[in-house]
PDB file of C-alpha atoms in Angstrom:
ATOM      1  CA  MET A 708      11.402 157.690  25.928  1.00  0.00           C
ATOM      2  CA  PRO A 709      12.081 154.328  24.214  1.00  0.00           C
ATOM      3  CA  GLU A 710      14.553 151.933  25.730  1.00  0.00           C
ATOM      4  CA  VAL A 711      18.048 152.418  24.299  1.00  0.00           C
ATOM      5  CA  LEU A 712      19.124 149.364  22.315  1.00  0.00           C
ATOM      6  CA  THR A 713      22.306 147.337  22.768  1.00  0.00           C
ATOM      7  CA  ALA A 714      23.709 144.479  20.729  1.00  0.00           C
ATOM      8  CA  PRO A 715      26.794 142.253  20.805  1.00  0.00           C
ATOM      9  CA  LEU A 716      29.062 142.848  17.816  1.00  0.00           C
ATOM     10  CA  VAL A 717      32.124 141.024  16.506  1.00  0.00           C
ATOM     11  CA  VAL A 718      34.745 142.523  14.200  1.00  0.00           C
ATOM     12  CA  GLU A 719      37.031 139.820  12.817  1.00  0.00           C
ATOM     13  CA  PHE A 720      39.806 139.965  10.237  1.00  0.00           C
ATOM     14  CA  PRO A 721      42.239 137.090   9.595  1.00  0.00           C
ATOM     15  CA  PHE A 722      45.413 138.820   8.392  1.00  0.00           C
ATOM     16  CA  THR A 723      47.619 136.752   6.047  1.00  0.00           C
ATOM     17  CA  ARG A 724      51.248 137.798   5.669  1.00  0.00           C
ATOM     18  CA  SER A 725      54.395 136.385   4.142  1.00  0.00           C
ATOM     19  CA  LEU A 726      57.617 136.148   6.138  1.00  0.00           C
ATOM     20  CA  GLY A 727      61.088 137.336   5.297  1.00  0.00           C
ATOM     21  CA  PRO A 728      64.175 135.258   6.117  1.00  0.00           C
ATOM     22  CA  VAL A 729      64.499 136.521   9.706  1.00  0.00           C
ATOM     23  CA  GLN A 730      60.886 135.987  10.809  1.00  0.00           C
ATOM     24  CA  SER A 731      60.750 132.720   8.880  1.00  0.00           C
ATOM     25  CA  ALA A 732      63.801 131.409  10.747  1.00  0.00           C
ATOM     26  CA  PHE A 733      62.396 132.561  14.112  1.00  0.00           C
ATOM     27  CA  LEU A 734      59.044 130.812  13.704  1.00  0.00           C
ATOM     28  CA  THR A 735      60.564 127.715  12.118  1.00  0.00           C
ATOM     29  CA  GLY A 736      62.947 127.560  15.070  1.00  0.00           C
ATOM     30  CA  LEU A 737      60.070 127.678  17.552  1.00  0.00           C
ATOM     31  CA  ARG A 738      58.550 124.712  15.782  1.00  0.00           C
ATOM     32  CA  GLU A 739      61.825 122.865  16.430  1.00  0.00           C
ATOM     33  CA  ARG A 740      62.048 124.112  20.071  1.00  0.00           C
ATOM     34  CA  VAL A 741      64.846 126.539  19.261  1.00  0.00           C
ATOM     35  CA  VAL A 742      64.739 130.288  20.003  1.00  0.00           C
ATOM     36  CA  LEU A 743      66.623 132.521  17.588  1.00  0.00           C
ATOM     37  CA  GLY A 744      67.532 136.159  17.964  1.00  0.00           C
ATOM     38  CA  VAL A 745      69.354 138.470  15.597  1.00  0.00           C
ATOM     39  CA  ARG A 746      72.656 140.255  16.272  1.00  0.00           C
ATOM     40  CA  THR A 747      72.962 143.992  15.591  1.00  0.00           C
ATOM     41  CA  GLY A 748      76.039 145.891  14.484  1.00  0.00           C
ATOM     42  CA  ASP A 749      76.804 146.843  18.102  1.00  0.00           C
ATOM     43  CA  HIS A 750      76.576 143.149  19.136  1.00  0.00           C
ATOM     44  CA  ARG A 751      73.206 143.314  20.877  1.00  0.00           C
ATOM     45  CA  VAL A 752      70.926 140.289  20.409  1.00  0.00           C
ATOM     46  CA  LEU A 753      67.281 141.097  19.776  1.00  0.00           C
ATOM     47  CA  VAL A 754      64.569 138.573  20.668  1.00  0.00           C
ATOM     48  CA  PRO A 755      62.114 138.446  18.973  1.00  0.00           C
ATOM     49  CA  PRO A 756      64.363 139.157  15.992  1.00  0.00           C
ATOM     50  CA  VAL A 757      63.649 142.023  13.617  1.00  0.00           C
ATOM     51  CA  GLU A 758      64.752 142.543  10.049  1.00  0.00           C
ATOM     52  CA  TYR A 759      66.229 146.011  10.543  1.00  0.00           C
ATOM     53  CA  ASP A 760      68.193 147.571  13.387  1.00  0.00           C
ATOM     54  CA  PRO A 761      65.726 149.828  15.266  1.00  0.00           C
ATOM     55  CA  VAL A 762      68.551 152.343  15.908  1.00  0.00           C
ATOM     56  CA  THR A 763      70.519 152.440  12.649  1.00  0.00           C
ATOM     57  CA  ALA A 764      67.950 150.900  10.226  1.00  0.00           C
ATOM     58  CA  GLU A 765      70.719 148.560   9.046  1.00  0.00           C
ATOM     59  CA  GLU A 766      69.479 145.270   7.580  1.00  0.00           C
ATOM     60  CA  LEU A 767      70.019 142.391  10.021  1.00  0.00           C
ATOM     61  CA  HIS A 768      70.647 138.756   9.139  1.00  0.00           C
ATOM     62  CA  ASP A 769      73.093 137.290  11.722  1.00  0.00           C
ATOM     63  CA  LEU A 770      70.852 134.842  13.585  1.00  0.00           C
ATOM     64  CA  VAL A 771      71.866 133.694  17.079  1.00  0.00           C
ATOM     65  CA  GLU A 772      70.465 130.876  19.185  1.00  0.00           C
ATOM     66  CA  VAL A 773      69.531 131.882  22.735  1.00  0.00           C
ATOM     67  CA  ALA A 774      68.533 129.817  25.760  1.00  0.00           C
ATOM     68  CA  PRO A 775      64.983 128.743  26.680  1.00  0.00           C
ATOM     69  CA  THR A 776      65.547 130.164  30.186  1.00  0.00           C
ATOM     70  CA  GLY A 777      65.447 133.784  31.209  1.00  0.00           C
ATOM     71  CA  THR A 778      64.601 136.526  33.688  1.00  0.00           C
ATOM     72  CA  VAL A 779      61.351 138.426  34.193  1.00  0.00           C
ATOM     73  CA  THR A 780      61.921 142.147  33.652  1.00  0.00           C
ATOM     74  CA  THR A 781      58.335 143.293  34.342  1.00  0.00           C
ATOM     75  CA  TRP A 782      54.905 141.711  34.726  1.00  0.00           C
ATOM     76  CA  ALA A 783      51.152 142.222  35.204  1.00  0.00           C
ATOM     77  CA  TRP A 784      48.681 139.770  36.720  1.00  0.00           C
ATOM     78  CA  ASN A 785      45.703 138.653  34.616  1.00  0.00           C
ATOM     79  CA  PRO A 786      42.989 137.369  37.001  1.00  0.00           C
ATOM     80  CA  ALA A 787      40.367 136.643  34.321  1.00  0.00           C
ATOM     81  CA  PRO A 788      41.759 135.149  31.092  1.00  0.00           C
ATOM     82  CA  ARG A 789      39.773 135.810  27.950  1.00  0.00           C
ATOM     83  CA  ARG A 790      39.007 133.645  24.965  1.00  0.00           C
ATOM     84  CA  ASP A 791      42.079 132.498  22.982  1.00  0.00           C
ATOM     85  CA  GLN A 792      44.581 133.756  25.558  1.00  0.00           C
ATOM     86  CA  PRO A 793      47.513 131.405  26.265  1.00  0.00           C
ATOM     87  CA  LEU A 794      46.078 129.961  29.495  1.00  0.00           C
ATOM     88  CA  THR A 795      42.549 129.379  30.765  1.00  0.00           C
ATOM     89  CA  THR A 796      43.476 129.888  34.434  1.00  0.00           C
ATOM     90  CA  PRO A 797      44.736 133.179  35.954  1.00  0.00           C
ATOM     91  CA  PHE A 798      48.286 133.958  34.872  1.00  0.00           C
ATOM     92  CA  ALA A 799      50.833 136.761  34.598  1.00  0.00           C
ATOM     93  CA  TRP A 800      51.765 138.612  31.448  1.00  0.00           C
ATOM     94  CA  VAL A 801      55.544 138.856  31.589  1.00  0.00           C
ATOM     95  CA  LEU A 802      58.415 140.371  29.659  1.00  0.00           C
ATOM     96  CA  VAL A 803      61.235 137.819  29.735  1.00  0.00           C
ATOM     97  CA  ARG A 804      64.841 138.517  28.742  1.00  0.00           C
ATOM     98  CA  LEU A 805      66.083 135.117  27.652  1.00  0.00           C
ATOM     99  CA  ASP A 806      69.654 134.166  28.554  1.00  0.00           C
ATOM    100  CA  GLY A 807      71.826 135.466  25.743  1.00  0.00           C
ATOM    101  CA  ALA A 808      69.342 138.139  24.637  1.00  0.00           C
ATOM    102  CA  ASP A 809      69.412 141.876  25.240  1.00  0.00           C
ATOM    103  CA  THR A 810      65.687 142.502  24.779  1.00  0.00           C
ATOM    104  CA  ALA A 811      62.593 140.966  26.343  1.00  0.00           C
ATOM    105  CA  LEU A 812      59.899 138.709  24.889  1.00  0.00           C
ATOM    106  CA  LEU A 813      56.230 139.103  25.892  1.00  0.00           C
ATOM    107  CA  HIS A 814      54.373 135.945  26.855  1.00  0.00           C
ATOM    108  CA  ALA A 815      52.342 134.296  29.645  1.00  0.00           C
ATOM    109  CA  LEU A 816      53.727 132.931  32.915  1.00  0.00           C
ATOM    110  CA  ASP A 817      51.898 130.011  34.508  1.00  0.00           C
ATOM    111  CA  ALA A 818      51.994 130.823  38.222  1.00  0.00           C
ATOM    112  CA  PRO A 819      49.662 129.836  41.094  1.00  0.00           C
ATOM    113  CA  GLY A 820      49.180 133.445  42.166  1.00  0.00           C
ATOM    114  CA  PRO A 821      50.551 136.985  41.903  1.00  0.00           C
ATOM    115  CA  ASP A 822      52.348 136.681  45.229  1.00  0.00           C
ATOM    116  CA  ILE A 823      55.105 134.529  43.748  1.00  0.00           C
ATOM    117  CA  VAL A 824      55.665 136.643  40.623  1.00  0.00           C
ATOM    118  CA  ARG A 825      58.387 139.250  40.830  1.00  0.00           C
ATOM    119  CA  THR A 826      60.765 141.185  38.664  1.00  0.00           C
ATOM    120  CA  GLY A 827      64.024 139.253  38.493  1.00  0.00           C
ATOM    121  CA  MET A 828      62.475 135.796  38.909  1.00  0.00           C
ATOM    122  CA  ARG A 829      63.886 132.999  36.793  1.00  0.00           C
ATOM    123  CA  VAL A 830      61.646 131.254  34.266  1.00  0.00           C
ATOM    124  CA  ARG A 831      61.864 128.817  31.382  1.00  0.00           C
ATOM    125  CA  ILE A 832      59.851 128.026  28.293  1.00  0.00           C
ATOM    126  CA  ARG A 833      57.159 125.362  28.410  1.00  0.00           C
ATOM    127  CA  TRP A 834      56.822 124.139  24.850  1.00  0.00           C
ATOM    128  CA  ALA A 835      53.478 123.238  23.305  1.00  0.00           C
ATOM    129  CA  ASP A 836      52.938 119.537  22.647  1.00  0.00           C
ATOM    130  CA  GLU A 837      52.017 120.260  19.038  1.00  0.00           C
ATOM    131  CA  ARG A 838      53.960 122.974  17.237  1.00  0.00           C
ATOM    132  CA  SER A 839      53.373 124.478  13.813  1.00  0.00           C
ATOM    133  CA  GLY A 840      55.697 127.481  13.581  1.00  0.00           C
ATOM    134  CA  ALA A 841      53.940 130.209  15.550  1.00  0.00           C
ATOM    135  CA  ILE A 842      54.479 132.150  18.769  1.00  0.00           C
ATOM    136  CA  THR A 843      51.947 129.780  20.353  1.00  0.00           C
ATOM    137  CA  ASP A 844      54.575 127.021  20.027  1.00  0.00           C
ATOM    138  CA  ILE A 845      55.696 128.539  23.321  1.00  0.00           C
ATOM    139  CA  ALA A 846      52.772 127.378  25.450  1.00  0.00           C
ATOM    140  CA  CYS A 847      53.882 129.695  28.271  1.00  0.00           C
ATOM    141  CA  PHE A 848      56.716 130.299  30.698  1.00  0.00           C
ATOM    142  CA  GLU A 849      57.013 128.561  34.079  1.00  0.00           C
ATOM    143  CA  PRO A 850      59.084 129.266  37.208  1.00  0.00           C
ATOM    144  CA  TYR A 851      62.589 127.764  37.033  1.00  0.00           C
ATOM    145  CA  ASP A 852      65.104 127.208  39.831  1.00  0.00           C
ATOM    146  CA  GLY A 853      67.847 125.487  37.831  1.00  0.00           C
ATOM    147  CA  ASP A 854      71.154 126.843  36.610  1.00  0.00           C
ATOM    148  CA  PRO A 855      71.152 129.278  33.689  1.00  0.00           C
ATOM    149  CA  ALA A 856      71.165 127.448  30.377  1.00  0.00           C
ATOM    150  CA  GLY A 857      73.987 128.430  28.069  1.00  0.00           C
ATOM    151  CA  ARG A 858      73.313 130.172  24.825  1.00  0.00           C
ATOM    152  CA  GLY A 859      74.173 128.232  21.684  1.00  0.00           C
ATOM    153  CA  ALA A 860      77.628 129.188  20.469  1.00  0.00           C
ATOM    154  CA  ARG A 861      76.665 129.064  16.807  1.00  0.00           C
ATOM    155  CA  SER A 862      75.452 132.098  14.941  1.00  0.00           C
ATOM    156  CA  GLY A 863      74.603 132.543  11.292  1.00  0.00           C
ATOM    157  CA  GLY A 864      73.416 129.853   8.916  1.00  0.00           C
ATOM    158  CA  HIS A 865      70.227 129.175  10.859  1.00  0.00           C
ATOM    159  CA  THR A 866      67.981 129.871   7.886  1.00  0.00           C
ATOM    160  CA  GLY A 867      69.153 126.620   6.328  1.00  0.00           C
ATOM    161  CA  ARG A 868      69.198 124.458   9.450  1.00  0.00           C
ATOM    162  CA  PHE A 869      65.557 123.443   9.369  1.00  0.00           C
ATOM    163  CA  ALA A 870      63.660 121.579   6.703  1.00  0.00           C
ATOM    164  CA  ASP A 871      60.303 122.874   5.461  1.00  0.00           C
ATOM    165  CA  PRO A 872      60.653 126.462   6.734  1.00  0.00           C
ATOM    166  CA  VAL A 873      57.600 128.499   7.708  1.00  0.00           C
ATOM    167  CA  THR A 874      57.081 131.097   4.982  1.00  0.00           C
ATOM    168  CA  GLY A 875      53.746 132.671   5.944  1.00  0.00           C
ATOM    169  CA  ILE A 876      51.266 133.006   8.771  1.00  0.00           C
ATOM    170  CA  VAL A 877      47.615 133.869   9.302  1.00  0.00           C
ATOM    171  CA  ALA A 878      47.168 136.181  12.286  1.00  0.00           C
ATOM    172  CA  PRO A 879      43.530 136.289  13.437  1.00  0.00           C
ATOM    173  CA  ALA A 880      42.389 139.660  14.754  1.00  0.00           C
ATOM    174  CA  ARG A 881      39.037 139.789  16.545  1.00  0.00           C
ATOM    175  CA  LEU A 882      37.199 142.316  18.682  1.00  0.00           C
ATOM    176  CA  ASP A 883      34.076 141.385  20.668  1.00  0.00           C
ATOM    177  CA  TYR A 884      32.132 144.280  22.134  1.00  0.00           C
ATOM    178  CA  THR A 885      28.663 145.503  23.044  1.00  0.00           C
ATOM    179  CA  TYR A 886      27.394 148.366  20.926  1.00  0.00           C
ATOM    180  CA  SER A 887      24.804 150.878  22.095  1.00  0.00           C
ATOM    181  CA  PRO A 888      23.480 153.170  19.338  1.00  0.00           C
ATOM    182  CA  GLY A 889      22.258 155.818  21.759  1.00  0.00           C
ATOM    183  CA  ARG A 890      19.005 157.785  21.819  1.00  0.00           C
ATOM    184  CA  ALA A 891      18.984 159.108  18.249  1.00  0.00           C
ATOM    185  CA  GLN A 892      19.919 155.890  16.474  1.00  0.00           C
ATOM    186  CA  THR A 893      17.640 153.822  18.733  1.00  0.00           C
ATOM    187  CA  ALA A 894      14.711 155.942  17.509  1.00  0.00           C
ATOM    188  CA  TYR A 895      15.970 155.481  13.942  1.00  0.00           C
ATOM    189  CA  LEU A 896      16.100 151.682  14.327  1.00  0.00           C
ATOM    190  CA  ASP A 897      12.692 151.552  15.994  1.00  0.00           C
ATOM    191  CA  ALA A 898      11.242 153.484  13.051  1.00  0.00           C
ATOM    192  CA  LEU A 899      12.857 151.086  10.573  1.00  0.00           C
ATOM    193  CA  SER A 900      11.018 148.194  12.222  1.00  0.00           C
ATOM    194  CA  GLY A 901       7.806 149.948  11.130  1.00  0.00           C
ATOM    195  CA  HIS A 902       9.144 150.528   7.592  1.00  0.00           C
ATOM    196  CA  ARG A 903       9.743 154.229   8.252  1.00  0.00           C
ATOM    197  CA  VAL A 904      12.958 156.190   7.910  1.00  0.00           C
ATOM    198  CA  VAL A 905      13.490 159.114  10.275  1.00  0.00           C
ATOM    199  CA  GLY A 906      16.268 161.639  10.532  1.00  0.00           C
ATOM    200  CA  GLU A 907      16.891 164.566  12.844  1.00  0.00           C
ATOM    201  CA  ARG A 908      16.967 168.227  11.842  1.00  0.00           C
ATOM    202  CA  CYS A 909      19.687 170.565  13.060  1.00  0.00           C
ATOM    203  CA  PRO A 910      18.115 173.593  14.790  1.00  0.00           C
ATOM    204  CA  SER A 911      20.907 175.792  13.428  1.00  0.00           C
ATOM    205  CA  CYS A 912      21.606 174.888   9.785  1.00  0.00           C
ATOM    206  CA  ARG A 913      18.239 173.071   9.326  1.00  0.00           C
ATOM    207  CA  LYS A 914      19.861 170.113   7.579  1.00  0.00           C
ATOM    208  CA  VAL A 915      18.347 166.665   8.107  1.00  0.00           C
ATOM    209  CA  TYR A 916      20.774 163.833   8.846  1.00  0.00           C
ATOM    210  CA  VAL A 917      20.081 160.135   8.304  1.00  0.00           C
ATOM    211  CA  PRO A 918      20.965 158.063  10.217  1.00  0.00           C
ATOM    212  CA  PRO A 919      20.671 160.641  13.007  1.00  0.00           C
ATOM    213  CA  ARG A 920      23.672 161.070  15.271  1.00  0.00           C
ATOM    214  CA  GLY A 921      22.141 163.108  18.085  1.00  0.00           C
ATOM    215  CA  ALA A 922      24.224 166.113  17.068  1.00  0.00           C
ATOM    216  CA  CYS A 923      24.781 168.045  13.852  1.00  0.00           C
ATOM    217  CA  PRO A 924      28.167 167.031  12.354  1.00  0.00           C
ATOM    218  CA  THR A 925      28.502 170.527  10.858  1.00  0.00           C
ATOM    219  CA  CYS A 926      27.312 172.814  13.652  1.00  0.00           C
ATOM    220  CA  GLY A 927      28.021 170.567  16.634  1.00  0.00           C
ATOM    221  CA  VAL A 928      24.685 171.318  18.317  1.00  0.00           C
ATOM    222  CA  ALA A 929      22.286 168.691  19.696  1.00  0.00           C
ATOM    223  CA  THR A 930      19.439 167.536  17.448  1.00  0.00           C
ATOM    224  CA  TYR A 931      16.022 166.348  18.657  1.00  0.00           C
ATOM    225  CA  GLU A 932      13.477 167.224  15.955  1.00  0.00           C
ATOM    226  CA  GLN A 933      12.569 164.016  14.089  1.00  0.00           C
ATOM    227  CA  VAL A 934      11.766 164.196  10.381  1.00  0.00           C
ATOM    228  CA  ASP A 935      10.363 161.425   8.173  1.00  0.00           C
ATOM    229  CA  VAL A 936      12.406 161.102   4.976  1.00  0.00           C
ATOM    230  CA  GLY A 937      12.259 158.933   1.878  1.00  0.00           C
ATOM    231  CA  PRO A 938      11.477 156.176   1.500  1.00  0.00           C
ATOM    232  CA  ARG A 939      12.590 156.844  -2.081  1.00  0.00           C
ATOM    233  CA  GLY A 940      15.964 158.280  -2.917  1.00  0.00           C
ATOM    234  CA  THR A 941      18.688 158.881  -5.502  1.00  0.00           C
ATOM    235  CA  VAL A 942      21.928 156.988  -6.094  1.00  0.00           C
ATOM    236  CA  THR A 943      24.746 159.505  -5.707  1.00  0.00           C
ATOM    237  CA  THR A 944      27.815 157.243  -5.990  1.00  0.00           C
ATOM    238  CA  PHE A 945      28.285 153.468  -6.095  1.00  0.00           C
ATOM    239  CA  CYS A 946      30.789 150.641  -6.333  1.00  0.00           C
ATOM    240  CA  ILE A 947      30.651 147.207  -7.978  1.00  0.00           C
ATOM    241  CA  VAL A 948      31.659 144.355  -5.652  1.00  0.00           C
ATOM    242  CA  ASN A 949      33.343 141.389  -7.345  1.00  0.00           C
ATOM    243  CA  ILE A 950      34.404 139.384  -4.298  1.00  0.00           C
ATOM    244  CA  ALA A 951      31.947 137.112  -2.499  1.00  0.00           C
ATOM    245  CA  ALA A 952      31.547 138.016   1.163  1.00  0.00           C
ATOM    246  CA  ARG A 953      31.540 135.329   3.824  1.00  0.00           C
ATOM    247  CA  ASN A 954      28.107 134.778   5.421  1.00  0.00           C
ATOM    248  CA  LEU A 955      26.455 136.928   2.744  1.00  0.00           C
ATOM    249  CA  ASP A 956      24.324 135.004   0.254  1.00  0.00           C
ATOM    250  CA  ILE A 957      24.539 137.448  -2.652  1.00  0.00           C
ATOM    251  CA  GLU A 958      25.683 136.514  -6.134  1.00  0.00           C
ATOM    252  CA  VAL A 959      28.626 138.563  -7.403  1.00  0.00           C
ATOM    253  CA  PRO A 960      29.015 141.017  -8.907  1.00  0.00           C
ATOM    254  CA  TYR A 961      26.635 143.257  -6.997  1.00  0.00           C
ATOM    255  CA  VAL A 962      26.421 146.967  -6.236  1.00  0.00           C
ATOM    256  CA  TYR A 963      26.546 149.016  -3.065  1.00  0.00           C
ATOM    257  CA  ALA A 964      25.640 152.675  -3.331  1.00  0.00           C
ATOM    258  CA  HIS A 965      25.283 155.879  -1.399  1.00  0.00           C
ATOM    259  CA  ILE A 966      21.606 156.809  -1.542  1.00  0.00           C
ATOM    260  CA  ALA A 967      20.301 160.294  -0.803  1.00  0.00           C
ATOM    261  CA  LEU A 968      16.786 159.734   0.535  1.00  0.00           C
ATOM    262  CA  ASP A 969      14.241 162.381  -0.368  1.00  0.00           C
ATOM    263  CA  GLY A 970      14.279 165.062   2.315  1.00  0.00           C
ATOM    264  CA  ALA A 971      17.687 164.059   3.753  1.00  0.00           C
ATOM    265  CA  ASP A 972      20.946 165.998   3.583  1.00  0.00           C
ATOM    266  CA  LEU A 973      23.246 163.007   3.991  1.00  0.00           C
ATOM    267  CA  ALA A 974      23.463 159.889   1.815  1.00  0.00           C
ATOM    268  CA  LEU A 975      23.261 156.468   3.450  1.00  0.00           C
ATOM    269  CA  HIS A 976      24.668 153.122   2.340  1.00  0.00           C
ATOM    270  CA  GLY A 977      22.554 150.412   0.680  1.00  0.00           C
ATOM    271  CA  ARG A 978      22.681 147.542  -1.790  1.00  0.00           C
ATOM    272  CA  ILE A 979      21.075 147.957  -5.205  1.00  0.00           C
ATOM    273  CA  GLY A 980      19.029 145.041  -6.573  1.00  0.00           C
ATOM    274  CA  GLY A 981      16.401 144.338  -9.184  1.00  0.00           C
ATOM    275  CA  ILE A 982      18.642 145.633 -11.978  1.00  0.00           C
ATOM    276  CA  PRO A 983      21.805 144.310 -13.678  1.00  0.00           C
ATOM    277  CA  TYR A 984      24.904 145.610 -11.917  1.00  0.00           C
ATOM    278  CA  ASP A 985      26.171 147.327 -15.072  1.00  0.00           C
ATOM    279  CA  GLN A 986      22.976 149.381 -15.367  1.00  0.00           C
ATOM    280  CA  VAL A 987      23.344 151.089 -11.984  1.00  0.00           C
ATOM    281  CA  ARG A 988      24.221 154.748 -12.449  1.00  0.00           C
ATOM    282  CA  MET A 989      24.426 158.055 -10.645  1.00  0.00           C
ATOM    283  CA  GLY A 990      21.025 159.717 -10.463  1.00  0.00           C
ATOM    284  CA  LEU A 991      19.112 156.419 -10.504  1.00  0.00           C
ATOM    285  CA  ARG A 992      15.875 156.721  -8.517  1.00  0.00           C
ATOM    286  CA  VAL A 993      15.395 153.831  -6.064  1.00  0.00           C
ATOM    287  CA  GLU A 994      13.070 152.627  -3.314  1.00  0.00           C
ATOM    288  CA  PRO A 995      13.558 150.189  -0.395  1.00  0.00           C
ATOM    289  CA  VAL A 996      12.576 146.518  -0.501  1.00  0.00           C
ATOM    290  CA  TRP A 997      11.698 145.016   2.872  1.00  0.00           C
ATOM    291  CA  THR A 998      11.785 141.311   3.645  1.00  0.00           C
ATOM    292  CA  GLN A 999       9.455 139.692   6.153  1.00  0.00           C
ATOM    293  CA  GLY A1000      10.667 140.154   9.729  1.00  0.00           C
ATOM    294  CA  SER A1001      13.547 142.427   8.727  1.00  0.00           C
ATOM    295  CA  ARG A1002      14.242 145.598  10.729  1.00  0.00           C
ATOM    296  CA  HIS A1003      15.914 147.288   7.763  1.00  0.00           C
ATOM    297  CA  PRO A1004      15.591 147.293   3.955  1.00  0.00           C
ATOM    298  CA  ASP A1005      17.119 144.236   2.286  1.00  0.00           C
ATOM    299  CA  HIS A1006      18.069 146.296  -0.760  1.00  0.00           C
ATOM    300  CA  TYR A1007      16.934 149.177  -2.967  1.00  0.00           C
ATOM    301  CA  ARG A1008      15.411 148.740  -6.438  1.00  0.00           C
ATOM    302  CA  PRO A1009      14.703 151.169  -9.287  1.00  0.00           C
ATOM    303  CA  THR A1010      11.405 153.050  -9.053  1.00  0.00           C
ATOM    304  CA  GLY A1011      11.009 153.519 -12.816  1.00  0.00           C
ATOM    305  CA  GLU A1012      11.122 157.306 -12.466  1.00  0.00           C
ATOM    306  CA  PRO A1013      13.380 159.386 -14.701  1.00  0.00           C
ATOM    307  CA  ASP A1014      16.909 159.827 -13.361  1.00  0.00           C
ATOM    308  CA  ALA A1015      17.400 162.768 -11.013  1.00  0.00           C
ATOM    309  CA  ASP A1016      19.137 165.838 -12.346  1.00  0.00           C
ATOM    310  CA  TYR A1017      22.754 166.075 -11.203  1.00  0.00           C
ATOM    311  CA  ASP A1018      22.247 169.485  -9.594  1.00  0.00           C
ATOM    312  CA  THR A1019      19.656 167.981  -7.181  1.00  0.00           C
ATOM    313  CA  TYR A1020      22.218 165.735  -5.499  1.00  0.00           C
ATOM    314  CA  ARG A1021      25.628 167.207  -6.299  1.00  0.00           C
ATOM    315  CA  GLU A1022      26.025 168.545  -2.753  1.00  0.00           C
ATOM    316  CA  LEU A1023      25.476 165.021  -1.348  1.00  0.00           C
ATOM    317  CA  LEU A1024      28.287 163.284  -3.245  1.00  0.00           C
TER     318      LEU A1024
END
């Protein structure tokens, strides 16, 4: 049995969003070392502020300044910080109810060890040296033994207090993980390295699935019988891509298509090349193009055969 493959994978998506008046004031305030909450109709102060009352759905706009000191309501120790977390040394994740607020804010607490962290301990904000209008303007919290700081008496009008308000943010989202394709897809990838495409046949319905999944998605039974398919196939559906992809050296527009390989009962995904994008069509007969050293086809190109009849691939749309 071949060795099962593994590979590190990264999924990353920088999410850009605009801010309404409440979130704009909150982040602009952090840049100026001021923490703002929002007052609800029943006089609770929510920190971080939200635009609508979570109980009544009433629109909220009465901004209130709260203190940079507060009380830990709950916590969890993080012994091994990961990339891009607030601190590089072990720390505690804490929920802190700032003085003057009725809800808690999640952030990091810089503490020498878990033995000194407790619910009810007093903490204060440690501000970042350089601030830009983001939650990271709070570098972390730190233990605090001083007197409670008073909440600012002023409420309302905070949206106009600061010059150059923050109106939008980019929130990076990233997931690093190790992917293992399992027995069936490992065999599929090994075959691709030899310019072969293999699927697996269901022992019940006799359909051949590519890429193989190790089990029939229709019948739910395990599959083991390998079947060579293709390499030629038929375009069943396609889309024209007009936006250049980062780290992908392909001139736009280009076409990605679902391709039903000969002998397979499931269409796979592939790029169409060797033909103008506006000449790609359903039923187009294509074949794979391999580049030197590649484990998978670089793209599919027309074979020159007549287009396939619709009835031969209608069930694979």
